[in-house]
Structure formats: C-alpha cells, structure tokens
Coordinates of C-alpha atoms in Angstrom, one line a residue:
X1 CA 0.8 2.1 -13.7
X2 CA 4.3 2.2 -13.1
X3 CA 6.6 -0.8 -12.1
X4 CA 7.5 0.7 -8.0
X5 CA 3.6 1.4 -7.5
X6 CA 2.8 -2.3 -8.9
X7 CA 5.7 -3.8 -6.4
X8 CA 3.8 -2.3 -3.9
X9 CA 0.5 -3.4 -4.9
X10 CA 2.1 -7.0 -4.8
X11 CA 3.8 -6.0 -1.3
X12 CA 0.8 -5.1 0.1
X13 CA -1.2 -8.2 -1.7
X14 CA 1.2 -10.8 0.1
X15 CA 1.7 -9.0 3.1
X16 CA -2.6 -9.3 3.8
X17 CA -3.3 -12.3 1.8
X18 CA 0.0 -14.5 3.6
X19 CA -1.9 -13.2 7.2
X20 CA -5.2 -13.9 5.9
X21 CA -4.1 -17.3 4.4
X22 CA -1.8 -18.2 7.5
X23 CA -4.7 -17.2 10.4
X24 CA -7.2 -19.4 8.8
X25 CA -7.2 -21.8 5.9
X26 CA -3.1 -22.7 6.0
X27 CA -3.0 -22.6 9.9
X28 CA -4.4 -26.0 11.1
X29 CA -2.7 -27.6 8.2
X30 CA 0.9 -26.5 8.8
X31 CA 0.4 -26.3 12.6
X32 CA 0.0 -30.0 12.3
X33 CA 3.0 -30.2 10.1
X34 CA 5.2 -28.1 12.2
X35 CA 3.7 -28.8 15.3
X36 CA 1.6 -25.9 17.5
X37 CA 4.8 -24.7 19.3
X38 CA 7.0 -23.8 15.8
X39 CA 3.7 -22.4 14.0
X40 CA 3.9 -18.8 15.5
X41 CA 7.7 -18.3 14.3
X42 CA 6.5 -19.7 10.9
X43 CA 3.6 -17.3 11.0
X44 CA 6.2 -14.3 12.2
X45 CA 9.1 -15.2 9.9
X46 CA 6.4 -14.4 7.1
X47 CA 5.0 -11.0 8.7
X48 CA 8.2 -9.4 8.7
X49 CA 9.4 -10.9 5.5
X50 CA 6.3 -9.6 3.6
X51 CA 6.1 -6.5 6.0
X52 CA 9.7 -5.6 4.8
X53 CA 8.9 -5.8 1.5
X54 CA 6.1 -3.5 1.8
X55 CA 8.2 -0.9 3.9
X56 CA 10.6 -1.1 0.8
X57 CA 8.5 -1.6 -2.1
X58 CA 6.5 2.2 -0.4
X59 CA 9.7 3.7 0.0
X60 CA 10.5 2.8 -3.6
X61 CA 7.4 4.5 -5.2
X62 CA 8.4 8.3 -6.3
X63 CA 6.3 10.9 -4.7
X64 CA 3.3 11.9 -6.5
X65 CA 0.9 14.9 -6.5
X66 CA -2.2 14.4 -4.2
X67 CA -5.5 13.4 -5.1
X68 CA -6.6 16.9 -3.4
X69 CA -5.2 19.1 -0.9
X70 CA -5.3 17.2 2.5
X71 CA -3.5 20.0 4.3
X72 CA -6.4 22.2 3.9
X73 CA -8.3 22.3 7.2
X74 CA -11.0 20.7 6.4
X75 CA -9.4 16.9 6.1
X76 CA -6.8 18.4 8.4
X77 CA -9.6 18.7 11.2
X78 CA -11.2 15.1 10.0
X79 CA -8.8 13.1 9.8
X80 CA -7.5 14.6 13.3
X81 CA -10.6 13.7 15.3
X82 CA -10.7 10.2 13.1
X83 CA -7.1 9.6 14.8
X84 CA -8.4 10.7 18.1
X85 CA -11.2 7.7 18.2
X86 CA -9.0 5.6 16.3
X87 CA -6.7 5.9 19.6
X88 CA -9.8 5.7 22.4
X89 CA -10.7 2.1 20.6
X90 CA -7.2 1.2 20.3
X91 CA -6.7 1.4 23.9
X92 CA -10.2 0.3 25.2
X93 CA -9.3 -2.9 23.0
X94 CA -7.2 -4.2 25.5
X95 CA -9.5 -4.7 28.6
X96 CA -11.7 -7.6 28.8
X97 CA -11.5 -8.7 24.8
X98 CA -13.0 -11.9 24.4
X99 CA -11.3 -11.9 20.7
X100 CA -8.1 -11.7 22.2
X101 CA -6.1 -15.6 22.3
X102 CA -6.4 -15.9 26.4
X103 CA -8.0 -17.8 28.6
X104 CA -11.4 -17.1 30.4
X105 CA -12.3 -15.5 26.4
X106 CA -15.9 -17.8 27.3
X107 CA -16.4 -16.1 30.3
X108 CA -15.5 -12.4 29.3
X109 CA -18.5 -12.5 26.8
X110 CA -20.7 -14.0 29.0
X111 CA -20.4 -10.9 30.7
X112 CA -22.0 -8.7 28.0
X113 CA -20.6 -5.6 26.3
X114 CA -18.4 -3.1 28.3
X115 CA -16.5 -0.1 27.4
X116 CA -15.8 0.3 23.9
X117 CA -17.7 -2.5 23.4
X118 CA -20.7 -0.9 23.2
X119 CA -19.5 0.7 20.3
X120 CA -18.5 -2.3 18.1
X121 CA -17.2 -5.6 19.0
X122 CA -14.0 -5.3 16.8
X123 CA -12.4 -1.8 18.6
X124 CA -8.8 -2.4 17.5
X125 CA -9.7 -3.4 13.8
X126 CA -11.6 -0.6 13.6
X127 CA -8.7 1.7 15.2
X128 CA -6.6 0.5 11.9
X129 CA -9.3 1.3 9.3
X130 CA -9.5 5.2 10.8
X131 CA -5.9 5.2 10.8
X132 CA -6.2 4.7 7.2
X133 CA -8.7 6.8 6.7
X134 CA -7.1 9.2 8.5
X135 CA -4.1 8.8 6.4
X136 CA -5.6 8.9 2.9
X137 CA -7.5 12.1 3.9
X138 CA -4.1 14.0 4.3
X139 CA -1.9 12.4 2.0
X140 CA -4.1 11.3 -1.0
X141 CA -0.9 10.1 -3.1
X142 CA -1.1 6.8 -4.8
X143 CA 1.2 5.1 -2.1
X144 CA -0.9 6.3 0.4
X145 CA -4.1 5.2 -0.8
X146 CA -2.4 1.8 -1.8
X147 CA -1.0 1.4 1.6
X148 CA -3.9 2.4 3.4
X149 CA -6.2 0.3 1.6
X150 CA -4.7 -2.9 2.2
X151 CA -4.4 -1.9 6.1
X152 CA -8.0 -1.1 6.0
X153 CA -8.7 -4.7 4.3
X154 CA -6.9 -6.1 6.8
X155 CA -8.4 -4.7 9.3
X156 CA -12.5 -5.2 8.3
X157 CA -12.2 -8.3 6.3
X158 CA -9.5 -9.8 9.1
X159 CA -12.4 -8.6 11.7
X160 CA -15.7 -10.6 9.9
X161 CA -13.2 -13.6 9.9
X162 CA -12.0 -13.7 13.4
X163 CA -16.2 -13.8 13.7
X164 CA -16.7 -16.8 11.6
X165 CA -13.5 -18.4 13.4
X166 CA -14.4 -17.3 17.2
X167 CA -18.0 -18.7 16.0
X168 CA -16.6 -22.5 15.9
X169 CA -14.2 -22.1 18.5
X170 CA -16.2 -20.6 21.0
X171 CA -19.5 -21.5 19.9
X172 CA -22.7 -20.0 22.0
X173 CA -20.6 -17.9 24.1
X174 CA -18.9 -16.1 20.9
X175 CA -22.6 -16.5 19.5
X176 CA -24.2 -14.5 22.4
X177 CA -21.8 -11.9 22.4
X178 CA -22.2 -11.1 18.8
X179 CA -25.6 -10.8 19.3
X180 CA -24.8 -8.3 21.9
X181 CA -22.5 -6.2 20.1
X182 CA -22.2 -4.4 16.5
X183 CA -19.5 -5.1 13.7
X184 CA -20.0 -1.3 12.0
X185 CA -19.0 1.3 15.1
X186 CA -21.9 3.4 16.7
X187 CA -19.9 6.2 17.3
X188 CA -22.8 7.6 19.9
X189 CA -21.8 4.7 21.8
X190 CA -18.0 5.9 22.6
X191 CA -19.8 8.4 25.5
X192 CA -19.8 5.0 27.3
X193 CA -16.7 4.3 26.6
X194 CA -15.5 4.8 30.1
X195 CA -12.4 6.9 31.7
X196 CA -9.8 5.0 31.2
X197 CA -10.2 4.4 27.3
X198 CA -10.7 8.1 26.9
X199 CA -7.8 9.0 29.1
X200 CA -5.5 6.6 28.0
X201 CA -6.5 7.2 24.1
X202 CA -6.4 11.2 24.4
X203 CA -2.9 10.2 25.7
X204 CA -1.9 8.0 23.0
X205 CA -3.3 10.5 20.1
X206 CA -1.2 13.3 21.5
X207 CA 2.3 11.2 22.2
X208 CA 1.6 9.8 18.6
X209 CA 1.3 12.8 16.8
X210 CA 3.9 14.5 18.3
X211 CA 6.5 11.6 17.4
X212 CA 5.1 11.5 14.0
X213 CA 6.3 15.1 13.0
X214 CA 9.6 13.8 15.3
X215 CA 10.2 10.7 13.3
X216 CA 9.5 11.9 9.7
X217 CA 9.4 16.0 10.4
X218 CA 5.8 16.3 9.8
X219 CA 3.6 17.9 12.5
X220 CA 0.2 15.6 12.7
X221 CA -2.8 16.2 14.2
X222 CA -3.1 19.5 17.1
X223 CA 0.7 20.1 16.5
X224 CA 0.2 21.6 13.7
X225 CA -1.4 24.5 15.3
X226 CA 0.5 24.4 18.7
X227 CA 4.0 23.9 17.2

C-alpha cells in the first residue's frame, strides 16, 4: 500500500469515527463541557476539518487501473437504476421522519409507516450506501472503493445507532415504530412510495447526473446515452 492511499484510509477513518464518536459516546460529555448551544460548532468545526482532509487526501491518491470495467453496460445500467432509488429515498426522507431532530418526532411514529417508509425506516442512510454502491460499480479504483466504503459505513452502522439512541430517547414510541418498519430496504415496497418521492427523486437523479458530467466532465447515469 502506498503512503497517498494510506492517508486516505486515515482520512476516511477520522472523518467516520470523529462523527461516530461525536454523535454518541463524546456528545453528552463535551456538550456538558461546552454547554448544548456551542456543541454543534464543535461537532461542525470537526466535519469540515476531517471532511477536508479526506477531499485532499482522495485527490492526492494517483489514478489507478479499475478492479473491472464499470463502463461496460452492465454496471453502467446497475449502478444507474441503484442511483435512481438512491434519489426516491433521499427525497422521501424528508417528509414525516421521526429520526429527524424536530419536535412532534413521538407523534410522527405513532402514526405508523408512510411513504418510503414502508421500505425501510432509515431511507436517507440507505440513499448513501447505493450511492456508494453505485460508485464502486463504475469506478472500481482503490480510492473509490476506499471512499465509498467508509460512506457506506457511515451510513448503515450510523443508521443501527441512531436506533439504539432514538431507543432511549424516545422510548415506546421509537420502539413501536421499529417494530413497524425494516432496517434492510424491501425494495417491493418503493411501489408505495407515493408521488411525490417518485417525482421529486426521478428529478433529483436526472439534475444530478447531468451536473456530475458538468462538474467533473463525466456523463453519469441516462446522459451517457442521450448526450
């Protein structure tokens, strides 16, 4: 291994285990210590200082040949429609989450699952994890997979976490809503996704993947048919 794929390795390492660390074990202690208002610019003066360091430590690892050839149409095609549901849970995420730090989270899971919801409880985690998978499939390059990997970590060990910490907070009502829903997606279950998720996701796929081959001159996804 050489010494730009090992920075990022420890990039990646402090970037997940400092948001890990800092949204559970570390964050009653130093909230008390800083007090609750100056926690969340402690908590985002480390995200963007490890984030950075990622973002440099991947630009500083040499290109390498692939694993395989992801341009091939068949991960082409995969990874295409993986980006596509990554993009209807992403935006389903956002309505009536009782994960998300609001109030009334008791009463939104009293409710009982609802749009993506039906799928899995966790719809933006799992949005990440097919990004990355999405990601590896057409650029299997040791950066890549490195990267990826520690998003995907992120995402599904960050996901069984928030269930163990919504589980005290919350107690029954978190309790009764896990019973309800499913960590691992159904993906049978998106048909019930509803309009707007679908809509606003198909949306979001296409605007994304057309600034993708903007940003880094790389068509992604259907535009690499349609031009």
């Amino acid at each position: 291994m050489d010494n730009a794929l090992a920075g990022l390795i420890a990039a990646c390492t402090a970037f997940v285990g400092s948001h890990f660390a800092l949204s559970h074990p570390l964050r009653a202690p130093l909230a008390r210590l800083t007090g609750e208002k100056a926690f969340p610019a402690l908590y985002s003066l480390v995200a963007f200082a490890t984030f950075g360091w990622l973002v440099m430590a991947f630009r500083a690892v040499p290109p390498a040949a692939p694993l395989w050839d992801g341009l091939a149409k068949g991960p082409w095609i995969i990874a295409t429609l993986l980006m596509l549901l990554a993009s209807v849970l992403l935006v389903g995420s956002f309505k009536g989450n009782p994960a998300m730090p609001a109030p009334g989270a008791a009463a939104l899971a009293a409710k009982g699952p609802h749009g993506v919801f039906h799928s899995t409880r966790h719809p933006m985690m799992w949005s990440f994890a097919l990004w990355s998978a999405a990601h590896v499939l057409v650029s299997p390059t040791p950066r890549v997979i490195v990267l990826s990997l520690a998003m995907a970590i992120l995402a599904l060990v960050g996901a069984h976490m928030q269930d163990r910490k919504k589980a005290v907070l919350m107690g029954p009502a978190w309790q009764g809503w896990q019973a309800q829903t499913c960590y691992w997606p159904r993906l049978g279950a998106l048909g019930k996704a509803g309009t707007v998720p679908w809509l606003g996701g198909i949306a979001l796929w296409l605007v994304a993947t057309w600034a993708h081959g903007w940003l880094i001159a790389m068509p992604a996804g259907v535009w690499r048919w349609l031009g």
